[in-house]
Amino acid sequence: MSCNWGTELWDQFDNLEKHTSWGIDFLERYTKFIKERADIELSYAKQIRSLSKKYHPKRSREDESRYTWCLAFAATLRQLNELSVQREELAENLNSQIVCELTRYTQELKTERKTHFQDGRRAQQHIEGSWKQLESSKRRFERDCKEAERAQHVSDRIDLDNKTDGEKRCSLKARQTAQQKKQAAEESRKDYVTSLNQFNQDQHQHYHTLVPVIYQRIQDMEERRIERICESMRSSAEAERKVLPVVSRCLDAMMDAAEGIQPRMDTQQVVEVYKSGFDPPGDVEFEDYSATMRRSISESSYLDNRTEGRRHSRKLWPFIRKNKPPPPPPTSPSPGGVANSPQSPPPAAREPITQRLNDLMTSGSRTRKQCLRSLKRGGSSPADCSHLPPEQRRKKLQTRINNINQEIQREREQRDALLKMREVYERSPQMGDAGSLEPRLDEVKQSLQKLEDELRRHQAWLSEADSRLSDHSNRRQSGGCGLNSQATTPGSSSLKQLDNRSPASRESPDGSYTEDHSAELHFKSRSSEFDDDFDDEEPLPSIGTCKSLYPFQGQNEGTLSMVEGELLSVVEEDKGDGWTRVRRNLEEEGYVPTSYIKVFLDSSAKGFVQSSRLV
């Protein structure tokens, strides 16, 4: 079957015009579809990028770089961000390669279609004009023929009635009129024949030459339009296929990240992070309430010490308002309150109290609170990390040693580079002055010496921490339970054994380490200078009561002596340093070891304590 529009659709000019107009409308709709799809891809990419940025950690936390599930989620977010990049690239390709080209081609197609159909209309008008001319000559020929026939009929009738001269003259005139009409009819006939031949010629040329050529051009235009739609669809699919390998790699990376999650390793990592290294608590000792004689002796000795203590400590501890916590007491007590036991951290771990008080008086409210907390807690953490549990201390020191080793390696590489440069300058003086490198070499050597000294110091601390951990593990393996397994009563032989141990290995009942006693004496002498300025402060309200479990002799400044079974008012809870602030009556107030008492907080005071911690 022939598919030539010029021969098959020679009489469908109006339908072809409608069809081509609908085709251009479809092309514009398809262009709009691709544009909206590109906008959707771009919006999707922006939303995916925003989602990835929203859930990506703002700063690199150590916890999130330690566990496999955090690493897997971070890798997923990175791959999701890469997916958004590919979607943006797809949207850009759709806009640049398809939308812009189709928009330009649509304008060209409209112009071409307009030209072709204008040619078709001119040809149609020409053939219609030739047909009208043919019809006009035909009607004129028909009219002239009828008039000639009528004139001939009149002439013949007059000839039959020809009797007189007048009638003869009329017959002659009628014959002349009939002859003229006949000649006019003959001329009309010639014009009609000429018009007919011209029309036939024009009609043949129109339907066999002009119309096929014009319609063929329109057909070619339509085929090019359809081919362009085909190419656009192919380009759209090809643009999306181009990003599929990258998308597939991103999805594979997400799968690998998910498969890389190791629950067992993460749970072991939790042990590595939070393991303290302390021994579990031992058995609870039997409390012998029948030992009345021992209690009477303890009370009598306590009353003597209490009377003596009232003479010297009539004043309350400074900073006793609700919003002003007191200076720190000794970090951890020894059972029984031995006089010569070291109970405070070394002076190097604390800032001078005068400097902190100056900062307190000259700073704002927020900074004043920080200074008060610094006074309460004892300033910055010690350099040897002795404030940490044994296992955490060992890990912290090991991390510092690794960092120091890296810095030493960088300094050594820099020193070697400078030495090589100096050798080159010495061999070739024109390249530079070897003496100009000496200051930098001295600086690197001094930095290297400091790092090596710091490394030896940290290694010594690490050895000490390892030895303590090995002692703990040996005691755990041998079945020892610490102080509780060595004593039957709180004030018997365990106290003597505790006194005979070295300060480095001395432990308090709550598991914390005691430190040098000289720092406490230094702190007492420095803090006593400021006692007179805070005599008139109103006392803190009571937040509960407590019962002493063991006797305690508070011989250090800021501590309070107590006997076993005594009831006291709780003024301030333990802030994590092993001490609780209590009050006896309204005059005596001080700190006692938290492990020596049993605290009963009021229900209304718990909310007050929690709110005061937030301040």
Coordinates of C-alpha atoms in Angstrom, one line a residue:
M1 CA 0.0 0.0 0.0
S2 CA 1.3 3.4 -1.0
C3 CA 2.0 5.8 1.8
N4 CA 2.4 9.0 -0.2
W5 CA 0.2 11.7 1.1
G6 CA 0.3 13.5 -2.3
T7 CA -1.5 10.7 -4.1
E8 CA -3.4 9.0 -1.2
L9 CA -4.6 12.2 0.6
W10 CA -5.0 14.6 -2.3
D11 CA -8.4 15.7 -1.1
Q12 CA -7.7 15.8 2.7
F13 CA -6.0 19.2 3.0
D14 CA -8.1 20.3 6.0
N15 CA -7.5 17.0 7.9
L16 CA -3.8 17.2 7.2
E17 CA -3.8 20.7 8.6
K18 CA -5.6 19.5 11.8
H19 CA -3.3 16.5 12.2
T20 CA -0.1 18.4 11.9
S21 CA -1.3 21.0 14.3
W22 CA -2.1 18.3 16.8
G23 CA 1.4 16.8 16.3
I24 CA 3.0 20.1 17.2
D25 CA 0.8 20.4 20.3
F26 CA 2.0 16.9 21.3
L27 CA 5.6 17.9 20.8
E28 CA 5.1 20.9 23.1
R29 CA 3.4 18.7 25.7
Y30 CA 6.2 16.2 25.6
T31 CA 8.7 19.1 26.0
K32 CA 6.8 20.3 29.0
F33 CA 6.8 16.8 30.4
I34 CA 10.6 16.5 30.2
K35 CA 11.0 19.9 31.8
E36 CA 8.7 19.0 34.7
R37 CA 10.5 15.7 35.1
A38 CA 13.8 17.5 35.3
D39 CA 12.4 19.9 37.9
I40 CA 11.2 16.9 39.9
E41 CA 14.7 15.2 39.7
L42 CA 16.3 18.5 40.8
S43 CA 13.9 18.9 43.7
Y44 CA 14.4 15.3 44.7
A45 CA 18.2 15.8 44.6
K46 CA 17.9 18.9 46.8
Q47 CA 15.7 17.1 49.3
I48 CA 18.0 14.0 49.4
R49 CA 21.0 16.3 49.9
S50 CA 19.2 18.2 52.7
L51 CA 18.2 15.0 54.3
S52 CA 21.7 13.7 54.2
K53 CA 23.0 17.0 55.6
K54 CA 20.4 17.0 58.3
Y55 CA 21.3 13.6 59.7
H56 CA 25.0 13.8 59.1
P57 CA 26.8 14.6 62.4
K58 CA 27.7 18.3 62.7
R59 CA 31.1 17.5 64.1
S60 CA 33.1 14.3 64.2
R61 CA 32.2 12.7 67.5
E62 CA 34.5 10.0 68.9
D63 CA 31.6 7.7 69.7
E64 CA 30.3 7.8 66.1
S65 CA 33.8 6.9 64.7
R66 CA 34.1 3.9 67.1
Y67 CA 31.1 1.7 66.4
T68 CA 30.5 -0.1 63.1
W69 CA 26.8 0.8 63.0
C70 CA 27.6 4.5 63.2
L71 CA 30.2 4.2 60.5
A72 CA 27.7 2.3 58.3
F73 CA 25.1 5.0 58.7
A74 CA 27.7 7.7 58.0
A75 CA 28.7 5.7 54.8
T76 CA 25.0 5.5 53.8
L77 CA 24.6 9.2 54.2
R78 CA 27.7 9.8 52.0
Q79 CA 26.4 7.5 49.3
L80 CA 23.0 9.2 49.5
N81 CA 24.7 12.5 48.9
E82 CA 26.4 11.0 45.9
L83 CA 23.0 9.8 44.6
S84 CA 21.7 13.4 44.9
V85 CA 24.7 14.5 42.8
Q86 CA 23.7 12.0 40.1
R87 CA 20.1 13.1 40.2
E88 CA 21.2 16.7 39.7
E89 CA 23.4 15.6 36.8
L90 CA 20.4 13.8 35.3
A91 CA 18.2 16.9 35.6
E92 CA 20.9 19.1 34.0
N93 CA 21.2 16.6 31.0
L94 CA 17.4 16.6 30.5
N95 CA 17.3 20.4 30.5
S96 CA 20.3 21.0 28.3
Q97 CA 20.0 18.1 25.8
I98 CA 16.3 17.6 25.5
V99 CA 14.2 20.5 26.7
C100 CA 16.3 23.3 25.0
E101 CA 16.6 21.4 21.8
L102 CA 12.9 20.5 21.6
T103 CA 11.9 24.1 22.3
R104 CA 14.1 25.4 19.5
Y105 CA 12.9 22.6 17.1
T106 CA 9.2 23.3 17.9
Q107 CA 9.6 26.9 16.7
E108 CA 11.3 25.9 13.5
L109 CA 8.6 23.2 12.9
K110 CA 5.8 25.8 13.3
T111 CA 7.5 28.1 10.8
E112 CA 8.0 25.3 8.3
R113 CA 4.4 24.0 8.7
K114 CA 3.1 27.5 8.1
T115 CA 5.1 27.8 4.8
H116 CA 3.9 24.5 3.5
F117 CA 0.2 25.1 4.2
Q118 CA 0.5 28.6 2.7
D119 CA 1.7 27.1 -0.5
G120 CA -1.1 24.6 -0.4
R121 CA -3.7 27.3 0.1
R122 CA -2.3 29.3 -2.9
A123 CA -2.5 26.2 -5.1
Q124 CA -6.1 25.6 -3.9
Q125 CA -7.0 29.2 -4.6
H126 CA -5.5 29.0 -8.1
I127 CA -7.5 25.9 -9.0
E128 CA -10.7 27.4 -7.5
G129 CA -10.1 30.6 -9.6
S130 CA -9.7 28.6 -12.8
W131 CA -12.9 26.7 -11.9
K132 CA -14.8 29.9 -11.4
Q133 CA -13.6 31.2 -14.8
L134 CA -14.7 28.0 -16.4
E135 CA -18.1 28.2 -14.9
S136 CA -18.5 31.9 -16.0
S137 CA -17.6 31.1 -19.6
K138 CA -19.9 28.2 -19.5
R139 CA -22.8 30.2 -18.3
R140 CA -22.1 32.9 -20.9
F141 CA -21.9 30.3 -23.7
E142 CA -25.2 28.8 -22.5
R143 CA -26.9 32.2 -22.4
D144 CA -25.6 33.2 -25.8
C145 CA -26.7 30.0 -27.3
K146 CA -30.2 30.4 -25.9
E147 CA -30.4 34.0 -27.1
A148 CA -29.2 32.9 -30.7
E149 CA -31.8 30.2 -30.8
R150 CA -34.5 32.5 -29.7
A151 CA -33.5 35.1 -32.3
Q152 CA -33.4 32.4 -35.0
H153 CA -36.9 31.3 -34.0
V154 CA -38.2 34.9 -34.2
S155 CA -36.5 35.4 -37.6
D156 CA -38.1 32.2 -39.0
R157 CA -41.6 33.1 -37.9
I158 CA -41.3 36.6 -39.4
D159 CA -40.2 35.0 -42.7
L160 CA -43.3 32.8 -42.8
D161 CA -45.5 35.8 -42.3
N162 CA -43.7 38.0 -45.0
K163 CA -46.4 39.7 -47.0
T164 CA -45.9 43.4 -47.1
D165 CA -42.8 45.6 -47.5
G166 CA -42.9 46.6 -43.9
E167 CA -43.0 43.1 -42.8
K168 CA -40.1 42.3 -45.2
R169 CA -38.0 44.9 -43.5
C170 CA -38.8 43.5 -40.1
S171 CA -37.8 40.0 -41.4
L172 CA -34.5 41.3 -42.6
K173 CA -33.8 43.0 -39.3
A174 CA -34.7 39.8 -37.4
R175 CA -32.4 37.7 -39.6
Q176 CA -29.5 40.2 -38.8
T177 CA -30.2 40.0 -35.1
A178 CA -30.2 36.2 -35.3
Q179 CA -27.0 36.2 -37.1
Q180 CA -25.4 38.4 -34.5
K181 CA -26.6 36.2 -31.7
K182 CA -25.3 33.2 -33.5
Q183 CA -21.8 34.9 -33.8
A184 CA -21.9 35.8 -30.1
A185 CA -22.7 32.3 -29.2
E186 CA -19.9 31.0 -31.3
E187 CA -17.5 33.4 -29.6
S188 CA -18.8 32.3 -26.2
R189 CA -18.3 28.7 -27.3
K190 CA -14.7 29.4 -28.1
D191 CA -14.1 31.1 -24.8
Y192 CA -15.8 28.2 -23.0
V193 CA -13.6 25.8 -24.8
T194 CA -10.5 27.8 -24.0
S195 CA -11.5 28.1 -20.3
L196 CA -12.2 24.4 -20.2
N197 CA -8.9 23.5 -21.6
Q198 CA -7.1 25.8 -19.2
F199 CA -9.0 24.4 -16.2
N200 CA -8.2 20.9 -17.1
Q201 CA -4.6 21.8 -17.5
D202 CA -4.6 23.6 -14.2
Q203 CA -6.4 20.8 -12.5
H204 CA -4.0 18.2 -13.8
Q205 CA -1.1 20.3 -12.7
H206 CA -2.7 20.8 -9.3
Y207 CA -3.5 17.2 -8.4
H208 CA -0.6 15.6 -10.1
T209 CA 2.2 18.1 -9.5
L210 CA 1.6 20.8 -7.0
V211 CA -0.4 18.9 -4.4
P212 CA 1.9 15.8 -4.3
V213 CA 4.9 18.1 -3.9
I214 CA 3.4 20.2 -1.1
Y215 CA 1.9 17.2 0.7
Q216 CA 5.1 15.3 0.4
R217 CA 6.9 18.1 2.1
I218 CA 4.3 18.1 4.9
Q219 CA 4.7 14.3 5.2
D220 CA 8.5 14.7 5.5
M221 CA 8.0 17.4 8.1
E222 CA 5.7 15.1 10.1
E223 CA 8.2 12.2 9.9
R224 CA 11.0 14.5 11.1
R225 CA 8.8 15.5 14.0
I226 CA 8.1 11.9 15.0
E227 CA 11.8 11.1 14.6
R228 CA 12.7 13.9 16.9
I229 CA 10.3 12.7 19.6
C230 CA 11.9 9.2 19.2
E231 CA 15.4 10.7 19.6
S232 CA 14.3 12.7 22.7
M233 CA 12.8 9.6 24.3
R234 CA 16.0 7.7 23.6
S235 CA 18.1 10.6 24.9
S236 CA 16.0 10.7 28.1
A237 CA 16.5 7.0 28.7
E238 CA 20.2 7.2 27.8
A239 CA 20.7 10.1 30.3
E240 CA 19.2 8.1 33.1
R241 CA 21.1 5.0 32.0
K242 CA 24.3 7.0 32.2
V243 CA 23.9 7.6 36.0
L244 CA 22.8 4.0 36.7
P245 CA 26.3 2.6 37.1
V246 CA 27.2 5.3 39.7
V247 CA 23.8 4.7 41.4
S248 CA 24.5 1.0 41.4
R249 CA 27.9 1.6 42.9
C250 CA 26.3 3.7 45.6
L251 CA 23.8 1.1 46.4
D252 CA 26.5 -1.6 46.5
A253 CA 28.5 0.6 48.9
M254 CA 25.4 0.9 51.1
M255 CA 25.1 -2.9 51.0
D256 CA 28.7 -3.3 51.9
A257 CA 28.3 -0.7 54.8
A258 CA 25.3 -2.6 56.1
E259 CA 27.2 -6.0 55.9
G260 CA 30.2 -4.4 57.7
I261 CA 28.2 -3.9 60.9
Q262 CA 29.5 -6.3 63.5
P263 CA 27.4 -6.5 66.7
R264 CA 30.0 -8.5 68.6
M265 CA 32.7 -6.0 67.9
D266 CA 30.4 -3.1 68.9
T267 CA 29.6 -4.7 72.2
Q268 CA 33.2 -5.4 72.9
Q269 CA 33.9 -1.8 72.0
V270 CA 31.4 -0.7 74.7
V271 CA 33.5 -2.8 77.2
E272 CA 36.7 -1.1 76.0
V273 CA 35.1 2.4 76.4
Y274 CA 33.4 2.1 79.7
K275 CA 35.4 -0.5 81.6
S276 CA 36.7 1.1 84.8
G277 CA 39.0 -1.6 86.0
F278 CA 37.7 -1.5 89.6
D279 CA 37.0 -4.7 91.6
P280 CA 33.3 -5.5 92.3
P281 CA 32.3 -4.7 95.9
G282 CA 32.8 -7.4 98.5
D283 CA 30.3 -8.9 100.9
V284 CA 28.4 -6.7 103.3
E285 CA 29.9 -7.0 106.8
F286 CA 28.0 -8.1 109.8
E287 CA 27.1 -5.1 112.1
D288 CA 27.6 -6.1 115.7
Y289 CA 25.1 -4.1 117.6
S290 CA 26.0 -6.0 120.8
A291 CA 29.4 -4.2 121.0
T292 CA 28.1 -1.5 123.4
M293 CA 31.3 -1.1 125.1
R294 CA 33.1 -0.3 121.9
R295 CA 30.4 2.2 121.0
S296 CA 30.7 3.9 124.4
I297 CA 34.4 4.2 124.1
S298 CA 34.0 5.7 120.5
E299 CA 31.4 8.2 121.8
S300 CA 33.6 9.4 124.7
S301 CA 36.5 9.9 122.4
Y302 CA 34.3 11.6 119.9
L303 CA 32.9 14.0 122.5
D304 CA 36.4 15.0 123.5
N305 CA 37.3 15.7 119.9
R306 CA 34.0 17.5 119.3
T307 CA 34.6 19.9 122.3
E308 CA 38.1 20.6 121.1
G309 CA 36.9 21.1 117.5
R310 CA 34.3 23.7 118.6
R311 CA 36.9 25.9 119.9
H312 CA 38.7 26.2 116.6
S313 CA 35.8 25.8 114.0
R314 CA 33.0 28.0 115.2
K315 CA 32.6 29.6 111.8
L316 CA 30.8 28.0 108.9
W317 CA 32.7 27.1 105.7
P318 CA 32.8 30.1 103.2
F319 CA 30.4 30.2 100.2
I320 CA 27.5 28.5 101.9
R321 CA 24.7 30.2 100.1
K322 CA 22.5 28.2 97.9
N323 CA 24.1 29.5 94.6
K324 CA 27.6 29.4 96.0
P325 CA 29.1 25.9 96.5
P326 CA 32.0 25.6 99.0
P327 CA 35.6 24.9 98.2
P328 CA 36.5 21.3 97.6
P329 CA 37.1 19.0 100.6
P330 CA 39.7 16.2 100.5
T331 CA 39.0 14.0 97.5
S332 CA 38.6 10.6 99.3
P333 CA 38.7 9.7 103.1
S334 CA 40.3 6.8 104.8
P335 CA 38.2 4.7 107.2
G336 CA 38.6 5.9 110.7
G337 CA 40.0 9.3 109.8
V338 CA 43.7 8.6 110.4
A339 CA 45.5 11.8 111.0
N340 CA 48.5 11.3 108.9
S341 CA 46.8 9.8 105.8
P342 CA 47.2 11.7 102.6
Q343 CA 43.7 12.9 101.6
S344 CA 44.0 15.6 99.0
P345 CA 45.3 15.8 95.4
P346 CA 48.8 17.2 94.7
P347 CA 49.0 21.0 94.4
A348 CA 49.9 20.8 90.6
A349 CA 46.4 19.6 89.9
R350 CA 44.8 22.7 91.4
E351 CA 44.8 26.3 90.4
P352 CA 45.9 28.9 93.1
I353 CA 42.8 29.8 95.1
T354 CA 43.7 33.5 95.0
Q355 CA 43.6 33.5 91.3
R356 CA 40.2 31.7 91.3
L357 CA 38.8 34.1 93.8
N358 CA 40.0 37.1 91.8
D359 CA 38.4 35.6 88.7
L360 CA 35.2 35.1 90.8
M361 CA 35.0 38.7 92.0
T362 CA 35.8 40.3 88.6
S363 CA 33.7 38.1 86.3
G364 CA 30.1 37.9 85.3
S365 CA 27.4 35.7 86.6
R366 CA 28.0 32.8 84.2
T367 CA 31.8 33.0 84.7
R368 CA 31.3 33.3 88.5
K369 CA 29.4 30.0 88.5
Q370 CA 32.2 28.3 86.6
C371 CA 34.8 29.7 89.1
L372 CA 32.7 28.3 91.9
R373 CA 32.5 25.0 90.3
S374 CA 36.3 25.1 89.8
L375 CA 36.7 25.9 93.5
K376 CA 34.4 23.0 94.4
R377 CA 35.9 20.4 92.0
G378 CA 39.5 21.4 92.4
G379 CA 40.3 23.0 89.1
S380 CA 41.5 21.3 85.9
S381 CA 42.1 17.5 85.6
P382 CA 45.5 16.2 86.6
A383 CA 48.0 15.6 83.9
D384 CA 48.5 12.0 84.8
C385 CA 44.7 11.3 84.5
S386 CA 44.6 9.9 88.0
H387 CA 41.0 11.2 88.4
L388 CA 39.9 8.5 85.9
P389 CA 39.2 4.8 86.6
P390 CA 42.2 2.6 86.1
E391 CA 41.1 1.1 82.8
Q392 CA 40.0 4.5 81.4
R393 CA 43.2 6.0 82.6
R394 CA 45.3 3.4 80.8
K395 CA 43.4 4.0 77.6
K396 CA 43.7 7.8 77.9
L397 CA 47.4 7.6 78.5
Q398 CA 47.9 5.1 75.6
T399 CA 46.1 7.5 73.3
R400 CA 48.3 10.4 74.4
I401 CA 51.4 8.3 73.9
N402 CA 50.3 7.4 70.4
N403 CA 49.7 11.1 69.6
I404 CA 53.1 12.1 71.1
N405 CA 54.8 9.4 69.0
Q406 CA 53.2 10.8 65.9
E407 CA 54.3 14.3 66.7
I408 CA 57.8 13.0 67.4
Q409 CA 57.9 11.3 64.1
R410 CA 56.9 14.5 62.3
E411 CA 59.5 16.5 64.2
R412 CA 62.2 14.0 63.3
E413 CA 61.2 14.1 59.6
Q414 CA 61.4 17.9 59.7
R415 CA 64.8 17.7 61.5
D416 CA 66.1 15.2 58.9
A417 CA 64.9 17.5 56.1
L418 CA 66.6 20.5 57.6
L419 CA 69.8 18.5 58.1
K420 CA 69.8 17.4 54.4
M421 CA 69.1 21.0 53.3
R422 CA 72.0 22.2 55.4
E423 CA 74.3 19.6 53.8
V424 CA 73.2 20.8 50.4
Y425 CA 73.8 24.4 51.3
E426 CA 77.2 23.6 52.7
R427 CA 78.2 21.8 49.5
S428 CA 76.7 24.4 47.2
P429 CA 76.8 27.8 49.0
Q430 CA 75.2 29.5 46.0
M431 CA 71.9 27.7 46.7
G432 CA 71.5 29.2 50.2
D433 CA 73.0 30.1 53.6
A434 CA 73.5 27.1 55.8
G435 CA 73.6 29.3 58.9
S436 CA 70.1 30.5 58.3
L437 CA 68.8 27.0 59.1
E438 CA 70.4 26.9 62.6
P439 CA 67.6 28.7 64.5
R440 CA 65.0 26.5 63.0
L441 CA 67.1 23.4 63.8
D442 CA 67.5 24.5 67.4
E443 CA 63.7 25.1 67.6
V444 CA 63.0 21.6 66.2
K445 CA 65.5 20.0 68.6
Q446 CA 64.0 21.8 71.6
S447 CA 60.5 20.7 70.5
L448 CA 61.7 17.2 70.0
Q449 CA 63.4 17.1 73.5
K450 CA 60.2 18.4 75.1
L451 CA 58.2 15.7 73.3
E452 CA 60.6 13.0 74.3
D453 CA 60.4 14.1 78.0
E454 CA 56.6 14.2 77.8
L455 CA 56.7 10.7 76.2
R456 CA 58.9 9.3 79.1
R457 CA 56.6 10.9 81.6
H458 CA 53.5 9.4 80.1
Q459 CA 55.1 6.0 79.7
A460 CA 55.9 6.1 83.4
W461 CA 52.3 6.9 84.2
L462 CA 51.2 4.1 81.9
S463 CA 53.5 1.7 83.6
E464 CA 52.0 2.7 87.0
A465 CA 48.4 2.3 85.6
D466 CA 49.3 -1.2 84.2
S467 CA 50.8 -2.2 87.5
R468 CA 47.6 -1.2 89.3
L469 CA 45.5 -3.1 86.8
S470 CA 47.6 -6.2 87.2
D471 CA 47.3 -5.9 91.0
H472 CA 43.5 -5.7 90.7
S473 CA 43.4 -8.6 88.3
N474 CA 45.6 -10.7 90.7
R475 CA 43.4 -9.9 93.6
R476 CA 40.3 -10.8 91.6
Q477 CA 41.8 -14.1 90.5
S478 CA 42.9 -15.0 94.0
G479 CA 39.3 -14.3 95.3
G480 CA 40.1 -11.2 97.3
C481 CA 37.3 -8.7 97.9
G482 CA 39.3 -5.6 98.8
L483 CA 39.0 -4.1 102.2
N484 CA 35.7 -5.9 103.0
S485 CA 37.3 -9.3 102.8
Q486 CA 40.1 -8.4 105.2
A487 CA 38.1 -6.9 108.1
T488 CA 35.3 -8.0 110.3
T489 CA 34.3 -4.6 111.6
P490 CA 34.8 -1.2 110.1
G491 CA 37.3 0.1 112.7
S492 CA 39.4 -3.0 113.3
S493 CA 42.4 -4.5 111.5
S494 CA 41.5 -3.2 108.1
L495 CA 42.2 0.3 109.2
K496 CA 45.7 -0.7 110.4
Q497 CA 46.4 -2.4 107.1
L498 CA 45.2 0.7 105.2
D499 CA 47.5 2.9 107.2
N500 CA 50.5 0.7 106.4
R501 CA 50.0 0.8 102.7
S502 CA 51.7 3.4 100.5
P503 CA 49.8 6.5 99.4
A504 CA 49.8 5.4 95.7
S505 CA 47.9 2.2 96.5
R506 CA 45.6 3.5 99.3
E507 CA 41.9 3.3 98.3
S508 CA 38.8 4.7 100.0
P509 CA 35.6 2.6 100.7
D510 CA 34.0 4.0 97.5
G511 CA 36.8 2.8 95.3
S512 CA 38.6 6.1 94.6
Y513 CA 42.3 6.7 95.1
T514 CA 43.8 8.9 97.8
E515 CA 46.6 11.2 97.1
D516 CA 49.3 13.3 98.8
H517 CA 48.5 15.0 102.1
S518 CA 50.8 18.0 101.5
A519 CA 48.3 19.5 98.9
E520 CA 45.6 19.5 101.6
L521 CA 47.8 21.4 104.0
H522 CA 48.7 23.9 101.2
F523 CA 45.0 24.3 100.4
K524 CA 44.2 24.9 104.1
S525 CA 46.8 27.6 104.5
R526 CA 45.8 29.4 101.3
S527 CA 42.0 29.1 101.9
S528 CA 42.2 30.3 105.6
E529 CA 43.1 33.8 104.4
F530 CA 39.5 34.2 103.1
D531 CA 37.5 32.8 106.1
D532 CA 36.9 36.2 107.7
D533 CA 35.1 37.6 104.7
F534 CA 32.2 35.1 104.7
D535 CA 31.2 34.8 108.4
D536 CA 27.7 36.3 108.0
E537 CA 26.5 34.1 105.1
E538 CA 23.1 32.5 105.7
P539 CA 23.3 28.6 105.8
L540 CA 22.0 26.3 103.1
P541 CA 18.6 24.6 103.7
S542 CA 18.5 21.0 104.7
I543 CA 17.5 18.6 101.9
G544 CA 17.4 15.4 103.9
T545 CA 18.9 13.4 106.7
C546 CA 21.7 10.8 106.9
K547 CA 22.8 8.1 109.3
S548 CA 26.5 7.4 109.9
L549 CA 27.6 3.8 109.3
Y550 CA 31.1 4.2 110.6
P551 CA 32.9 6.6 112.9
F552 CA 34.9 9.3 111.2
Q553 CA 37.4 11.7 112.7
G554 CA 37.4 14.9 110.6
Q555 CA 40.9 16.4 111.3
N556 CA 41.2 18.3 108.0
E557 CA 39.7 21.8 107.4
G558 CA 36.1 21.6 106.2
T559 CA 35.4 18.0 107.5
L560 CA 33.1 17.1 110.3
S561 CA 33.6 14.3 112.8
M562 CA 30.9 11.8 113.6
V563 CA 30.2 8.6 115.5
E564 CA 28.6 5.5 114.3
G565 CA 24.8 5.7 114.2
E566 CA 24.6 9.5 114.5
L567 CA 21.8 11.3 112.6
L568 CA 22.8 14.5 110.7
S569 CA 21.1 16.9 108.3
V570 CA 22.2 16.7 104.6
V571 CA 23.0 20.2 103.2
E572 CA 24.5 19.2 99.8
E573 CA 24.5 15.9 97.9
D574 CA 27.7 14.2 96.7
K575 CA 28.8 15.8 93.4
G576 CA 30.8 12.9 92.3
D577 CA 34.0 13.5 94.4
G578 CA 33.0 11.1 97.3
W579 CA 32.0 13.7 99.9
T580 CA 28.6 14.8 101.2
R581 CA 28.0 18.1 103.1
V582 CA 26.2 17.7 106.4
R583 CA 25.2 19.8 109.4
R584 CA 24.9 19.2 113.1
N585 CA 22.7 21.7 114.8
L586 CA 23.1 25.2 113.3
E587 CA 26.7 25.8 114.1
E588 CA 28.7 22.8 113.0
E589 CA 28.8 22.0 109.3
G590 CA 31.3 20.2 107.1
Y591 CA 32.0 17.3 104.8
V592 CA 31.9 13.5 105.5
P593 CA 32.7 10.6 103.3
T594 CA 29.7 9.5 101.3
S595 CA 30.6 5.8 101.7
Y596 CA 30.4 6.3 105.5
I597 CA 26.7 7.4 105.6
K598 CA 23.3 6.3 104.4
V599 CA 21.4 9.3 103.0
F600 CA 17.6 9.8 103.2
L601 CA 16.6 12.7 100.9
D602 CA 13.2 14.5 101.3
S603 CA 10.8 14.1 98.4
S604 CA 10.5 17.9 98.1
A605 CA 14.2 18.4 98.3
K606 CA 14.9 16.1 95.3
G607 CA 13.5 18.5 92.9
F608 CA 15.4 21.4 94.5
V609 CA 18.7 19.4 94.2
Q610 CA 18.0 18.6 90.5
S611 CA 17.2 22.2 89.7
S612 CA 20.3 23.4 91.6
R613 CA 22.5 21.1 89.5
L614 CA 21.2 22.8 86.3
V615 CA 22.3 26.2 87.5

